[in-house]
PDB file of C-alpha atoms in Angstrom:
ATOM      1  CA  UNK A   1      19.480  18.602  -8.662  1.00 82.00           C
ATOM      2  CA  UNK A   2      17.899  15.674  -7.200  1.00 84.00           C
ATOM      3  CA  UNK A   3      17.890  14.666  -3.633  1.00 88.00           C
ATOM      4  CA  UNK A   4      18.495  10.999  -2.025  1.00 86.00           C
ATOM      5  CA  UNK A   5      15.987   9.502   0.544  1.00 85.00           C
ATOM      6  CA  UNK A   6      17.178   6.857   2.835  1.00 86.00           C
ATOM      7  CA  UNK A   7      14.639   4.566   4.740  1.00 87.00           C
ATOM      8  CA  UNK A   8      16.006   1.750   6.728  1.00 87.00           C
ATOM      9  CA  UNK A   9      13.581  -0.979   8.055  1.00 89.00           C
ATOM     10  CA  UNK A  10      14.157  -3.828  10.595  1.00 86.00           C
ATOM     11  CA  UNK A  11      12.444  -6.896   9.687  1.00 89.00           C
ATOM     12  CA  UNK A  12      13.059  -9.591  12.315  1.00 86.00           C
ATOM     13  CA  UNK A  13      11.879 -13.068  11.852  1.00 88.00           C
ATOM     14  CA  UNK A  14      10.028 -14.545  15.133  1.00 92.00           C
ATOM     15  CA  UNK A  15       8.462 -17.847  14.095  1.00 91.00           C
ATOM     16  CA  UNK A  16      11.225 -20.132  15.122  1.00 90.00           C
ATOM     17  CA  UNK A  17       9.237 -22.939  16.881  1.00 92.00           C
ATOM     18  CA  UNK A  18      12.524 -24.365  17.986  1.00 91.00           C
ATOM     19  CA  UNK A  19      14.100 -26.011  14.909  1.00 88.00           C
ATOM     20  CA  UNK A  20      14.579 -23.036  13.034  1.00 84.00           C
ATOM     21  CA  UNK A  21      13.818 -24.079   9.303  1.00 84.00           C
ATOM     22  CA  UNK A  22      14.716 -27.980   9.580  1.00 87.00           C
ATOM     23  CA  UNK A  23      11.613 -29.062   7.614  1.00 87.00           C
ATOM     24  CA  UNK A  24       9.231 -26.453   5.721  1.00 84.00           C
ATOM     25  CA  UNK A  25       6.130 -27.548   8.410  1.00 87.00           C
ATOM     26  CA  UNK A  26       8.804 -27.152  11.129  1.00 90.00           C
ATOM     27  CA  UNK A  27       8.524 -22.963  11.684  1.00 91.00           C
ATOM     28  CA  UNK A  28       5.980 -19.989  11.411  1.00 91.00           C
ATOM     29  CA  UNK A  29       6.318 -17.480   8.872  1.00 93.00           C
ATOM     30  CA  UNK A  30       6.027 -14.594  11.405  1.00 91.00           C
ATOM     31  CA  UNK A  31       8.000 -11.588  11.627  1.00 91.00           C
ATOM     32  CA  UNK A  32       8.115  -7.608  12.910  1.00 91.00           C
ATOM     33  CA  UNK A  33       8.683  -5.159  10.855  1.00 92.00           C
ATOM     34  CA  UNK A  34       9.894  -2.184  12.745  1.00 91.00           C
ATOM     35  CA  UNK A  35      12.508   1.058  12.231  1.00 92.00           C
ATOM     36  CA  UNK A  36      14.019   3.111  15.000  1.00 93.00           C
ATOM     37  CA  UNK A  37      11.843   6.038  16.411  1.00 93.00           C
ATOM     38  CA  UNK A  38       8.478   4.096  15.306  1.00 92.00           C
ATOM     39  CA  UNK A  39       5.828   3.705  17.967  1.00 94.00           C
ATOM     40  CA  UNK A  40       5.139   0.091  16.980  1.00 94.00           C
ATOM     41  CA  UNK A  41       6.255  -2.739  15.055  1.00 94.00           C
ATOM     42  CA  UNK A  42       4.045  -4.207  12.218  1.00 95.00           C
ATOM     43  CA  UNK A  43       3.342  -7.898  12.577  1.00 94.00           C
ATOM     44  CA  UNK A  44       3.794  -9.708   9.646  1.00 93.00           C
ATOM     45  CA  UNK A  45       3.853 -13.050   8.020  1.00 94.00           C
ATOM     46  CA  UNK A  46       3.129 -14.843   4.906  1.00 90.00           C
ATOM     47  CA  UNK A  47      -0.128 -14.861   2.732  1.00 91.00           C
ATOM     48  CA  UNK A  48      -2.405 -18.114   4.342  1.00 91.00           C
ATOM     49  CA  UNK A  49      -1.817 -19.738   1.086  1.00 88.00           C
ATOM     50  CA  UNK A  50       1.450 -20.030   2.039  1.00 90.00           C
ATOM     51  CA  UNK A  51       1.618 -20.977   5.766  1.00 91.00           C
ATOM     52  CA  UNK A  52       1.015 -17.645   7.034  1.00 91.00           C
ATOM     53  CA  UNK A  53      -0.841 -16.273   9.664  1.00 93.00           C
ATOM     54  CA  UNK A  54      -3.829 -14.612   8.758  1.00 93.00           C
ATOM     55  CA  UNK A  55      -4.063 -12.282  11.538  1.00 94.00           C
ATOM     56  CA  UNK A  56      -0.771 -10.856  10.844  1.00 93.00           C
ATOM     57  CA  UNK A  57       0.077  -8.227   7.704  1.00 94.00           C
ATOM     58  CA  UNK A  58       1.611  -9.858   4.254  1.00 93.00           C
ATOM     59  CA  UNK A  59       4.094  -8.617   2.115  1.00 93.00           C
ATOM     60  CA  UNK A  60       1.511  -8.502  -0.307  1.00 94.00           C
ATOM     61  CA  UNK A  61      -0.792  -6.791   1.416  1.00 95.00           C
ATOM     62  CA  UNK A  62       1.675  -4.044   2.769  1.00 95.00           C
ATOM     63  CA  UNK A  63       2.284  -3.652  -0.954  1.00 95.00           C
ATOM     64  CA  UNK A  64      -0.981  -2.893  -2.259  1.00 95.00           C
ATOM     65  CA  UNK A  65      -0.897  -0.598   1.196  1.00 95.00           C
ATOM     66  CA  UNK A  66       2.327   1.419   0.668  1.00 95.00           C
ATOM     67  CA  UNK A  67       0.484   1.959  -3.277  1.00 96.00           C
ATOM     68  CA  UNK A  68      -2.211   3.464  -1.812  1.00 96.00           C
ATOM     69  CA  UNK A  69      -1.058   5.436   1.075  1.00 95.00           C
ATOM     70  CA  UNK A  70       1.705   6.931  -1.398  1.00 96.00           C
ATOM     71  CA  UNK A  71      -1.756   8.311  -3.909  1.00 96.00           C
ATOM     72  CA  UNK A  72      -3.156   9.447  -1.234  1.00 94.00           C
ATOM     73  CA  UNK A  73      -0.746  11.246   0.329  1.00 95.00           C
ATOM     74  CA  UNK A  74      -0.179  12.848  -2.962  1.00 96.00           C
ATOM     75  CA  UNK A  75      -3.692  13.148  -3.598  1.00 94.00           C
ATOM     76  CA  UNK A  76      -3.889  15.366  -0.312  1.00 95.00           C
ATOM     77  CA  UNK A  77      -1.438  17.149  -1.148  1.00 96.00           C
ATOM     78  CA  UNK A  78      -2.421  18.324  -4.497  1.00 95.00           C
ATOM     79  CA  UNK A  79      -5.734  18.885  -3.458  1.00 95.00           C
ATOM     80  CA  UNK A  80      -4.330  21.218  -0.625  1.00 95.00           C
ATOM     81  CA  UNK A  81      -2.332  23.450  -2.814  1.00 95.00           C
ATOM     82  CA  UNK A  82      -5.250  23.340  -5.207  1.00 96.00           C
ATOM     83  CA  UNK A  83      -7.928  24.519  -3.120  1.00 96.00           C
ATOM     84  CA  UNK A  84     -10.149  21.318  -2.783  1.00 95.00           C
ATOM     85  CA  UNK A  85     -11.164  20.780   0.794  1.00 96.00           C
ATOM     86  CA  UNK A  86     -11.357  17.484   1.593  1.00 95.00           C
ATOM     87  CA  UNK A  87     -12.746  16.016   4.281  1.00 95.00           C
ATOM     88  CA  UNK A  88     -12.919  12.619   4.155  1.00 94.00           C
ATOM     89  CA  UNK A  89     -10.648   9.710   2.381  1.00 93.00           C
ATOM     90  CA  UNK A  90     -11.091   5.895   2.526  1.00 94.00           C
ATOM     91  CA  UNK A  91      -9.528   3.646   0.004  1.00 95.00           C
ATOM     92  CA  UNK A  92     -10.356   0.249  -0.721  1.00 93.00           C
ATOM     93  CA  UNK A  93      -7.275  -0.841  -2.814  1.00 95.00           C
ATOM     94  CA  UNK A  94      -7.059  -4.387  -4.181  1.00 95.00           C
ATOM     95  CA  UNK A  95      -4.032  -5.781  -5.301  1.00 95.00           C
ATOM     96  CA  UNK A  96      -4.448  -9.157  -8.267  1.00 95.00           C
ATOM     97  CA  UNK A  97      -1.509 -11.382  -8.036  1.00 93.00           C
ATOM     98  CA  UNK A  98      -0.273 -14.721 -10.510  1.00 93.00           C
ATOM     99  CA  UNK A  99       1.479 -17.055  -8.884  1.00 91.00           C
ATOM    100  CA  UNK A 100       3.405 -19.493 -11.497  1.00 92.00           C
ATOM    101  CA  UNK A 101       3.693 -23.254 -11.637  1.00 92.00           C
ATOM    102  CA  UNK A 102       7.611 -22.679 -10.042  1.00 93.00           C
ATOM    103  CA  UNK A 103       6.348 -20.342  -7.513  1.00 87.00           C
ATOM    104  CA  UNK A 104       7.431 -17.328  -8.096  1.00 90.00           C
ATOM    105  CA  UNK A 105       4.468 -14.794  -9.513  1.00 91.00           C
ATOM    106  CA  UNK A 106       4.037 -10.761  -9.718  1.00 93.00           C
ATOM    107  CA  UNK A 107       1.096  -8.731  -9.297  1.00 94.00           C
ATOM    108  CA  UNK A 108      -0.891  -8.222 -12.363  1.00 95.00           C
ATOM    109  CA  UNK A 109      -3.212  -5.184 -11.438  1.00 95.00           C
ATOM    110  CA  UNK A 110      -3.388  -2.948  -8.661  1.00 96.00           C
ATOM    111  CA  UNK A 111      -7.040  -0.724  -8.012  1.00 96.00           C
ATOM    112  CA  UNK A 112      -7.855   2.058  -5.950  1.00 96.00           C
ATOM    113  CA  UNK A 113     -10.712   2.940  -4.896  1.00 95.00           C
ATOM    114  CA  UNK A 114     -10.891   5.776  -2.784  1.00 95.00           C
ATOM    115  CA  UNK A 115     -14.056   7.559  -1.831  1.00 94.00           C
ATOM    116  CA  UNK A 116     -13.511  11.134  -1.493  1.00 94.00           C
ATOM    117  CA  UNK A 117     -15.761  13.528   0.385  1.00 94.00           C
ATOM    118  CA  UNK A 118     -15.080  17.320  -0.457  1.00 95.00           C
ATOM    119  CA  UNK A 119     -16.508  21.104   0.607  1.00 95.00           C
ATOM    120  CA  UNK A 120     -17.089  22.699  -2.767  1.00 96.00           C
ATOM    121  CA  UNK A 121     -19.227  21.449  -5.383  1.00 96.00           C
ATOM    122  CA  UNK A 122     -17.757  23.729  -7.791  1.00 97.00           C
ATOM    123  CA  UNK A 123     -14.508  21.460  -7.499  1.00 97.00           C
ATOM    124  CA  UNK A 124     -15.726  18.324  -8.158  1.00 97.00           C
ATOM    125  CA  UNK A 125     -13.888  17.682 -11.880  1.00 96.00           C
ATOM    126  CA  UNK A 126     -10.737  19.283 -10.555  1.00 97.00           C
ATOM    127  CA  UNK A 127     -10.851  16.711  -7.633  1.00 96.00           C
ATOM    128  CA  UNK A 128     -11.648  14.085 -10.259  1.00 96.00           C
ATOM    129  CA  UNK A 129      -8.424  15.344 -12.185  1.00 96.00           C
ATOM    130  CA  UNK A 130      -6.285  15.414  -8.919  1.00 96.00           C
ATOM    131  CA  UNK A 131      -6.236  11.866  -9.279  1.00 94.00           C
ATOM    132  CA  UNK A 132      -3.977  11.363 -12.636  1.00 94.00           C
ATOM    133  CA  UNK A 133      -1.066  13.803 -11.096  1.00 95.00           C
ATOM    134  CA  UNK A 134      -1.005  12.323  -8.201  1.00 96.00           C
ATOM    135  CA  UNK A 135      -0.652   8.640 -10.068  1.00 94.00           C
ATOM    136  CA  UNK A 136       2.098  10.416 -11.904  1.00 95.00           C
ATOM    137  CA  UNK A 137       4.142  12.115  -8.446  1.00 95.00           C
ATOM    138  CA  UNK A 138       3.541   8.846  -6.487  1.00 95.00           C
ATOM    139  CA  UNK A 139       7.167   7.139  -5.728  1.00 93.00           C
ATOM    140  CA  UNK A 140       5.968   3.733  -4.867  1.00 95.00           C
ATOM    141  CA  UNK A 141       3.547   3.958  -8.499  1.00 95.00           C
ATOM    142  CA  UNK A 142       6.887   5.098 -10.527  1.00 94.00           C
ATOM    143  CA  UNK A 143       8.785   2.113  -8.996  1.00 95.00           C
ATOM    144  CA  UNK A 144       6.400  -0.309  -9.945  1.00 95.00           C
ATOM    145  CA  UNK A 145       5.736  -2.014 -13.047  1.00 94.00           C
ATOM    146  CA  UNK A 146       2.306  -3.399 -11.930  1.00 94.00           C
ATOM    147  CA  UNK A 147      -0.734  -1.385 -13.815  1.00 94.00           C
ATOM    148  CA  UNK A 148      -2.490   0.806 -11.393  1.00 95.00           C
ATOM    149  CA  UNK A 149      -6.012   2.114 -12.294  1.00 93.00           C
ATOM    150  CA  UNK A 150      -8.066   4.491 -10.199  1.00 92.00           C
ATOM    151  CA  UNK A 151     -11.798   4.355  -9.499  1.00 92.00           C
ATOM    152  CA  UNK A 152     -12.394   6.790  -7.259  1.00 88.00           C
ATOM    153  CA  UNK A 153     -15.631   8.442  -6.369  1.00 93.00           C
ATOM    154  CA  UNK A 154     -15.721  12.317  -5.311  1.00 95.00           C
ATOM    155  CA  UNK A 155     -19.027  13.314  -3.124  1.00 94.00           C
ATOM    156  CA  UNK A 156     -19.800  16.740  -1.941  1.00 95.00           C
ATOM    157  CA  UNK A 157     -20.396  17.438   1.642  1.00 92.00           C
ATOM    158  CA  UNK A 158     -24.242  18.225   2.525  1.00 84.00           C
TER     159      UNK A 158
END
């Protein structure tokens, strides 16, 4: 039997300069992104490219985010109840997107790169194999139809 999850997010646009969306130039693409409970709201707004503001998140980028958190997650997971100690997880992910002459686009590919840093040498190709079941339990990855590769790198701990 299969169980339902429920997430509800508030996403509140806050870039009304005073027009509200009277001409294209006229307002600012920035928003929160909260949900009840949270210690923070997420600032957001649109990619530069398209009037955004680059110090704030973009969809895109909380995309390519949520793909990677979900792996690793997993990955911790599985390497918990698997007996690989790790210590130490930083992902670069990198998301490639195509935007169309009409505007609309997708995301083409979608890397991770996380560099892992375990305790036990003898676990190295098991940490290595970690990586494809957790691509495969991840429930942002099996939502998707974006390709995902993984280039991760396992070190041992001196």
């Amino acid at each position: 039997m299969s169980k339902q999850h429920h997430y509800q997010i508030k996403n509140e646009w806050t870039g009304n300069l005073g027009s509200g969306t009277l001409d294209y130039r006229a307002y600012k693409r920035n928003h929160l992104i909260s949900a009840e409970g949270k210690n923070a709201a997420i600032e957001g707004s649109s990619d530069p490219g398209f009037r955004g503001d680059e110090k704030r998140y973009n969809p895109e980028e909380l995309f390519v985010s949520s793909l990677s958190a979900c792996h690793m997650l997993w990955y911790l997971h599985l390497a918990s109840v698997n007996g690989v100690t790790v210590l130490e997880y930083v992902d670069l992910a990198e998301g490639t997107m195509v935007e169309d002459a009409d505007g609309a686009g997708r995301f083409t590919s979608v890397t991770l790169r996380p560099k892992i840093r375990i305790a036990q040498a003898d676990k190295v190709d098991l940490a290595h194999e970690l990586h494809h079941e957790a691509g495969k339990k991840c429930f942002i990855a099996n939502s998707v139809n974006v390709p995902i590769a993984y280039e991760g790198e396992i070190a041992v701990a001196e």
